[in-house]
PDB file of C-alpha atoms in Angstrom:
ATOM      1  CA  MET A 243      21.192  10.793 -15.701  1.00 73.00           C
ATOM      2  CA  PRO A 244      17.511   9.757 -16.206  1.00 81.00           C
ATOM      3  CA  ARG A 245      16.974   5.776 -15.882  1.00 84.00           C
ATOM      4  CA  GLU A 246      14.706   3.412 -17.806  1.00 86.00           C
ATOM      5  CA  ILE A 247      13.937   0.365 -15.540  1.00 94.00           C
ATOM      6  CA  GLU A 248      11.729  -2.186 -17.710  1.00 95.00           C
ATOM      7  CA  ARG A 249      11.153  -5.816 -18.354  1.00 97.00           C
ATOM      8  CA  LYS A 250      10.237  -7.171 -21.596  1.00 97.00           C
ATOM      9  CA  PHE A 251       8.122 -10.340 -22.372  1.00 97.00           C
ATOM     10  CA  LEU A 252       7.153 -12.479 -25.418  1.00 96.00           C
ATOM     11  CA  VAL A 253       3.319 -12.417 -25.999  1.00 95.00           C
ATOM     12  CA  GLU A 254       1.869 -15.880 -27.408  1.00 88.00           C
ATOM     13  CA  GLU A 255      -1.846 -14.956 -26.857  1.00 89.00           C
ATOM     14  CA  LEU A 256      -3.204 -11.678 -26.861  1.00 92.00           C
ATOM     15  CA  PRO A 257      -4.933 -10.491 -23.744  1.00 91.00           C
ATOM     16  CA  PRO A 258      -8.704  -9.762 -23.460  1.00 85.00           C
ATOM     17  CA  GLY A 259      -9.716  -6.374 -23.898  1.00 82.00           C
ATOM     18  CA  LEU A 260      -7.410  -5.347 -26.345  1.00 85.00           C
ATOM     19  CA  GLU A 261      -9.836  -3.398 -28.637  1.00 84.00           C
ATOM     20  CA  ASP A 262     -10.783  -0.915 -25.452  1.00 86.00           C
ATOM     21  CA  CYS A 263      -7.396   0.180 -24.675  1.00 89.00           C
ATOM     22  CA  GLU A 264      -5.172   3.232 -25.931  1.00 90.00           C
ATOM     23  CA  ARG A 265      -3.385   2.327 -29.072  1.00 93.00           C
ATOM     24  CA  ILE A 266      -1.008   4.367 -31.373  1.00 96.00           C
ATOM     25  CA  GLU A 267       0.937   3.669 -34.552  1.00 96.00           C
ATOM     26  CA  VAL A 268       4.796   3.939 -33.854  1.00 97.00           C
ATOM     27  CA  GLU A 269       7.754   4.246 -36.292  1.00 97.00           C
ATOM     28  CA  GLN A 270      11.226   3.981 -35.020  1.00 97.00           C
ATOM     29  CA  GLY A 271      14.645   4.624 -36.946  1.00 98.00           C
ATOM     30  CA  TYR A 272      18.139   4.186 -35.548  1.00 97.00           C
ATOM     31  CA  LEU A 273      20.633   6.946 -36.608  1.00 97.00           C
ATOM     32  CA  ALA A 274      23.562   5.388 -34.695  1.00 96.00           C
ATOM     33  CA  LEU A 275      24.250   2.183 -32.941  1.00 95.00           C
ATOM     34  CA  ALA A 276      27.225   1.076 -30.644  1.00 94.00           C
ATOM     35  CA  GLU A 277      27.735  -1.639 -28.341  1.00 90.00           C
ATOM     36  CA  ASP A 278      25.870  -0.291 -25.521  1.00 89.00           C
ATOM     37  CA  ALA A 279      24.612   2.953 -26.885  1.00 94.00           C
ATOM     38  CA  GLU A 280      21.831   4.008 -29.714  1.00 95.00           C
ATOM     39  CA  VAL A 281      20.333   7.264 -31.059  1.00 97.00           C
ATOM     40  CA  ARG A 282      16.978   6.536 -32.090  1.00 97.00           C
ATOM     41  CA  LEU A 283      14.270   8.443 -33.843  1.00 98.00           C
ATOM     42  CA  ARG A 284      10.422   7.847 -32.996  1.00 98.00           C
ATOM     43  CA  ARG A 285       7.291   9.143 -34.581  1.00 97.00           C
ATOM     44  CA  ALA A 286       4.167   8.156 -32.461  1.00 96.00           C
ATOM     45  CA  ALA A 287       1.298  10.202 -33.731  1.00 90.00           C
ATOM     46  CA  GLU A 288       2.349  13.891 -33.331  1.00 92.00           C
ATOM     47  CA  ASP A 289       5.198  12.906 -30.778  1.00 97.00           C
ATOM     48  CA  LEU A 290       8.501  13.255 -32.556  1.00 98.00           C
ATOM     49  CA  THR A 291      11.543  12.360 -30.591  1.00 98.00           C
ATOM     50  CA  LEU A 292      15.127  11.757 -30.516  1.00 98.00           C
ATOM     51  CA  THR A 293      16.306   9.478 -27.690  1.00 96.00           C
ATOM     52  CA  VAL A 294      19.638   8.523 -26.720  1.00 96.00           C
ATOM     53  CA  LYS A 295      19.900   5.095 -24.789  1.00 93.00           C
ATOM     54  CA  LEU A 296      22.957   3.884 -22.715  1.00 93.00           C
ATOM     55  CA  GLY A 297      23.552   0.359 -21.528  1.00 87.00           C
ATOM     56  CA  ALA A 298      21.733  -2.702 -22.076  1.00 79.00           C
ATOM     57  CA  GLY A 299      19.150  -4.915 -19.872  1.00 76.00           C
ATOM     58  CA  GLU A 300      16.527  -4.007 -17.302  1.00 79.00           C
ATOM     59  CA  ASP A 301      18.125  -0.673 -16.146  1.00 83.00           C
ATOM     60  CA  ARG A 302      19.413   1.750 -18.732  1.00 86.00           C
ATOM     61  CA  GLY A 303      20.258   5.515 -19.196  1.00 91.00           C
ATOM     62  CA  GLU A 304      17.809   7.455 -21.223  1.00 92.00           C
ATOM     63  CA  TYR A 305      17.892  10.876 -22.703  1.00 95.00           C
ATOM     64  CA  GLU A 306      14.817  12.462 -24.881  1.00 96.00           C
ATOM     65  CA  VAL A 307      14.556  15.395 -26.792  1.00 97.00           C
ATOM     66  CA  GLN A 308      11.371  16.587 -28.758  1.00 98.00           C
ATOM     67  CA  LEU A 309      11.782  17.413 -32.352  1.00 98.00           C
ATOM     68  CA  SER A 310       9.901  19.539 -35.014  1.00 97.00           C
ATOM     69  CA  ALA A 311       8.421  17.886 -38.010  1.00 97.00           C
ATOM     70  CA  ALA A 312      11.293  19.580 -40.167  1.00 97.00           C
ATOM     71  CA  GLN A 313      14.206  18.145 -37.777  1.00 97.00           C
ATOM     72  CA  MET A 314      12.313  14.731 -37.876  1.00 97.00           C
ATOM     73  CA  ASP A 315      11.921  14.709 -41.721  1.00 96.00           C
ATOM     74  CA  ALA A 316      15.599  15.911 -42.024  1.00 96.00           C
ATOM     75  CA  LEU A 317      16.874  12.925 -39.950  1.00 97.00           C
ATOM     76  CA  TRP A 318      14.534  10.275 -40.992  1.00 97.00           C
ATOM     77  CA  GLU A 319      16.498   9.839 -44.107  1.00 96.00           C
ATOM     78  CA  ALA A 320      19.338   8.731 -42.405  1.00 97.00           C
ATOM     79  CA  CYS A 321      17.801   5.710 -40.751  1.00 97.00           C
ATOM     80  CA  GLU A 322      17.323   3.956 -44.106  1.00 96.00           C
ATOM     81  CA  GLY A 323      17.648   0.050 -43.448  1.00 95.00           C
ATOM     82  CA  ARG A 324      17.356   0.469 -39.575  1.00 97.00           C
ATOM     83  CA  ARG A 325      13.607   1.046 -39.247  1.00 97.00           C
ATOM     84  CA  LEU A 326      10.403  -0.501 -37.804  1.00 97.00           C
ATOM     85  CA  ARG A 327       6.782  -0.124 -37.579  1.00 97.00           C
ATOM     86  CA  LYS A 328       4.532  -1.270 -34.744  1.00 97.00           C
ATOM     87  CA  ARG A 329       1.182  -0.459 -33.132  1.00 96.00           C
ATOM     88  CA  ARG A 330       1.657   0.073 -29.381  1.00 96.00           C
ATOM     89  CA  HIS A 331      -1.457  -0.763 -27.141  1.00 96.00           C
ATOM     90  CA  ARG A 332      -1.232   0.372 -23.483  1.00 95.00           C
ATOM     91  CA  LEU A 333      -2.900  -1.569 -20.895  1.00 94.00           C
ATOM     92  CA  PRO A 334      -3.347  -0.680 -17.065  1.00 92.00           C
ATOM     93  CA  LEU A 335      -1.990  -3.128 -14.669  1.00 93.00           C
ATOM     94  CA  GLU A 336      -2.125  -3.782 -10.857  1.00 90.00           C
ATOM     95  CA  GLY A 337      -0.279  -1.428  -8.553  1.00 90.00           C
ATOM     96  CA  GLY A 338      -0.492   1.558 -11.123  1.00 93.00           C
ATOM     97  CA  LEU A 339       1.680   0.006 -13.630  1.00 96.00           C
ATOM     98  CA  ARG A 340       1.259  -0.143 -17.263  1.00 95.00           C
ATOM     99  CA  ALA A 341       1.922  -2.615 -19.937  1.00 96.00           C
ATOM    100  CA  GLU A 342       2.806  -1.507 -23.474  1.00 96.00           C
ATOM    101  CA  LEU A 343       2.230  -4.190 -25.761  1.00 97.00           C
ATOM    102  CA  ASP A 344       3.904  -3.837 -29.279  1.00 97.00           C
ATOM    103  CA  VAL A 345       2.466  -5.554 -32.222  1.00 96.00           C
ATOM    104  CA  TYR A 346       4.894  -5.303 -34.825  1.00 96.00           C
ATOM    105  CA  LEU A 347       4.086  -4.671 -38.617  1.00 95.00           C
ATOM    106  CA  GLY A 348       5.493  -4.918 -42.016  1.00 93.00           C
ATOM    107  CA  GLU A 349       8.455  -7.230 -42.285  1.00 91.00           C
ATOM    108  CA  LEU A 350       8.106  -8.103 -38.398  1.00 94.00           C
ATOM    109  CA  ASP A 351       4.334  -8.934 -38.842  1.00 93.00           C
ATOM    110  CA  GLY A 352       3.409 -11.510 -36.047  1.00 88.00           C
ATOM    111  CA  LEU A 353       5.999 -10.509 -33.532  1.00 95.00           C
ATOM    112  CA  ARG A 354       4.359  -9.318 -30.225  1.00 96.00           C
ATOM    113  CA  VAL A 355       6.278  -8.168 -27.064  1.00 97.00           C
ATOM    114  CA  VAL A 356       5.231  -6.458 -23.901  1.00 97.00           C
ATOM    115  CA  GLU A 357       7.295  -4.067 -21.731  1.00 97.00           C
ATOM    116  CA  VAL A 358       6.554  -2.604 -18.334  1.00 97.00           C
ATOM    117  CA  GLU A 359       8.451   0.326 -16.912  1.00 95.00           C
ATOM    118  CA  PHE A 360       9.324   0.451 -13.110  1.00 95.00           C
ATOM    119  CA  PRO A 361       9.881   3.307 -10.819  1.00 94.00           C
ATOM    120  CA  SER A 362      12.739   1.224  -9.055  1.00 93.00           C
ATOM    121  CA  GLU A 363      14.734  -2.103  -9.465  1.00 92.00           C
ATOM    122  CA  ARG A 364      12.895  -3.444  -6.395  1.00 94.00           C
ATOM    123  CA  SER A 365       9.518  -3.153  -7.989  1.00 95.00           C
ATOM    124  CA  ALA A 366      10.904  -4.481 -11.199  1.00 95.00           C
ATOM    125  CA  GLY A 367      12.049  -7.364  -9.232  1.00 94.00           C
ATOM    126  CA  GLU A 368       8.943  -7.984  -7.067  1.00 95.00           C
ATOM    127  CA  PHE A 369       6.569  -7.702 -10.450  1.00 96.00           C
ATOM    128  CA  ALA A 370       4.744 -10.924 -11.056  1.00 95.00           C
ATOM    129  CA  PRO A 371       3.905 -10.908 -14.752  1.00 95.00           C
ATOM    130  CA  PRO A 372       0.175 -11.888 -15.908  1.00 94.00           C
ATOM    131  CA  PRO A 373       0.131 -15.331 -17.534  1.00 91.00           C
ATOM    132  CA  TRP A 374      -0.470 -13.887 -21.162  1.00 94.00           C
ATOM    133  CA  PHE A 375       2.855 -12.164 -21.032  1.00 96.00           C
ATOM    134  CA  GLY A 376       4.847 -15.299 -21.706  1.00 94.00           C
ATOM    135  CA  ARG A 377       8.492 -15.976 -21.930  1.00 94.00           C
ATOM    136  CA  GLU A 378      10.975 -13.295 -20.424  1.00 96.00           C
ATOM    137  CA  LEU A 379      13.104 -11.218 -22.730  1.00 96.00           C
ATOM    138  CA  THR A 380      14.707  -8.748 -20.691  1.00 95.00           C
ATOM    139  CA  GLY A 381      18.114  -8.352 -21.556  1.00 90.00           C
ATOM    140  CA  ASP A 382      17.752 -10.733 -24.789  1.00 93.00           C
ATOM    141  CA  ARG A 383      19.470  -8.512 -27.331  1.00 91.00           C
ATOM    142  CA  ARG A 384      17.748 -10.292 -30.348  1.00 93.00           C
ATOM    143  CA  PHE A 385      14.641  -8.896 -29.180  1.00 95.00           C
ATOM    144  CA  ALA A 386      16.015  -5.173 -28.584  1.00 93.00           C
ATOM    145  CA  ASN A 387      14.034  -2.823 -30.930  1.00 94.00           C
ATOM    146  CA  ARG A 388      17.516  -1.936 -32.432  1.00 94.00           C
ATOM    147  CA  SER A 389      18.072  -5.615 -33.325  1.00 94.00           C
ATOM    148  CA  LEU A 390      14.783  -6.161 -34.983  1.00 95.00           C
ATOM    149  CA  ALA A 391      15.206  -3.050 -37.083  1.00 96.00           C
ATOM    150  CA  VAL A 392      18.452  -4.200 -38.305  1.00 95.00           C
ATOM    151  CA  ASP A 393      18.532  -7.950 -38.165  1.00 93.00           C
ATOM    152  CA  GLY A 394      14.502  -8.772 -38.266  1.00 92.00           C
ATOM    153  CA  ALA A 395      13.015 -11.146 -35.827  1.00 90.00           C
ATOM    154  CA  PRO A 396      14.866 -14.276 -34.383  1.00 89.00           C
ATOM    155  CA  PRO A 397      13.643 -17.523 -36.102  1.00 83.00           C
ATOM    156  CA  GLY A 398      10.754 -19.302 -34.643  1.00 76.00           C
ATOM    157  CA  VAL A 399       9.213 -16.701 -32.404  1.00 73.00           C
ATOM    158  CA  TYR A 400       5.963 -16.047 -34.364  1.00 63.00           C
ATOM    159  CA  GLY A 401       2.728 -17.217 -32.644  1.00 40.00           C
ATOM    160  CA  GLY A 402       0.214 -18.997 -35.125  1.00 32.00           C
ATOM    161  CA  GLY A 403      -3.301 -17.542 -35.606  1.00 32.00           C
ATOM    162  CA  ASP A 404      -4.567 -14.425 -35.804  1.00 36.00           C
ATOM    163  CA  ARG A 405      -1.717 -12.178 -35.485  1.00 36.00           C
ATOM    164  CA  GLU A 406      -3.215  -8.790 -34.519  1.00 39.00           C
ATOM    165  CA  GLY A 407      -6.397  -9.673 -33.178  1.00 37.00           C
ATOM    166  CA  ARG A 408      -7.963  -7.854 -35.931  1.00 32.00           C
TER     167      ARG A 408
END
């Protein structure tokens, strides 16, 4: 089974150089949700995917299938009430790793989290996050995208000031 090993953090202060990194608009919707499984649709520019994730926390099973525009449009309607939008910034980190900083839009405006995917559990455990990463959220189900899409953000998580850095 393909695996996804990642850690997630709450971002209070945006890092310098954000305007120079790759960024993309992302829409996600959830077709099905179970205790330790989800079926998600994602539109990230021209990349349209259906993803099945199994498990929770740092190490999860993940299957992904590319969709056509017609398939995405046909399934998107079924995600009503379980959607979110975000702007994803991809930033290089030491050791060949990459941070994916998500700045949420719409009803989640102001929420910012960063994730890093790792090649192994060992590298995930050895990772020393930069100071701007903030409090670790790995395994906190309240901050899973599926929970954010259905329940909104947990109370009291928004930083003040300039939310998007624009």
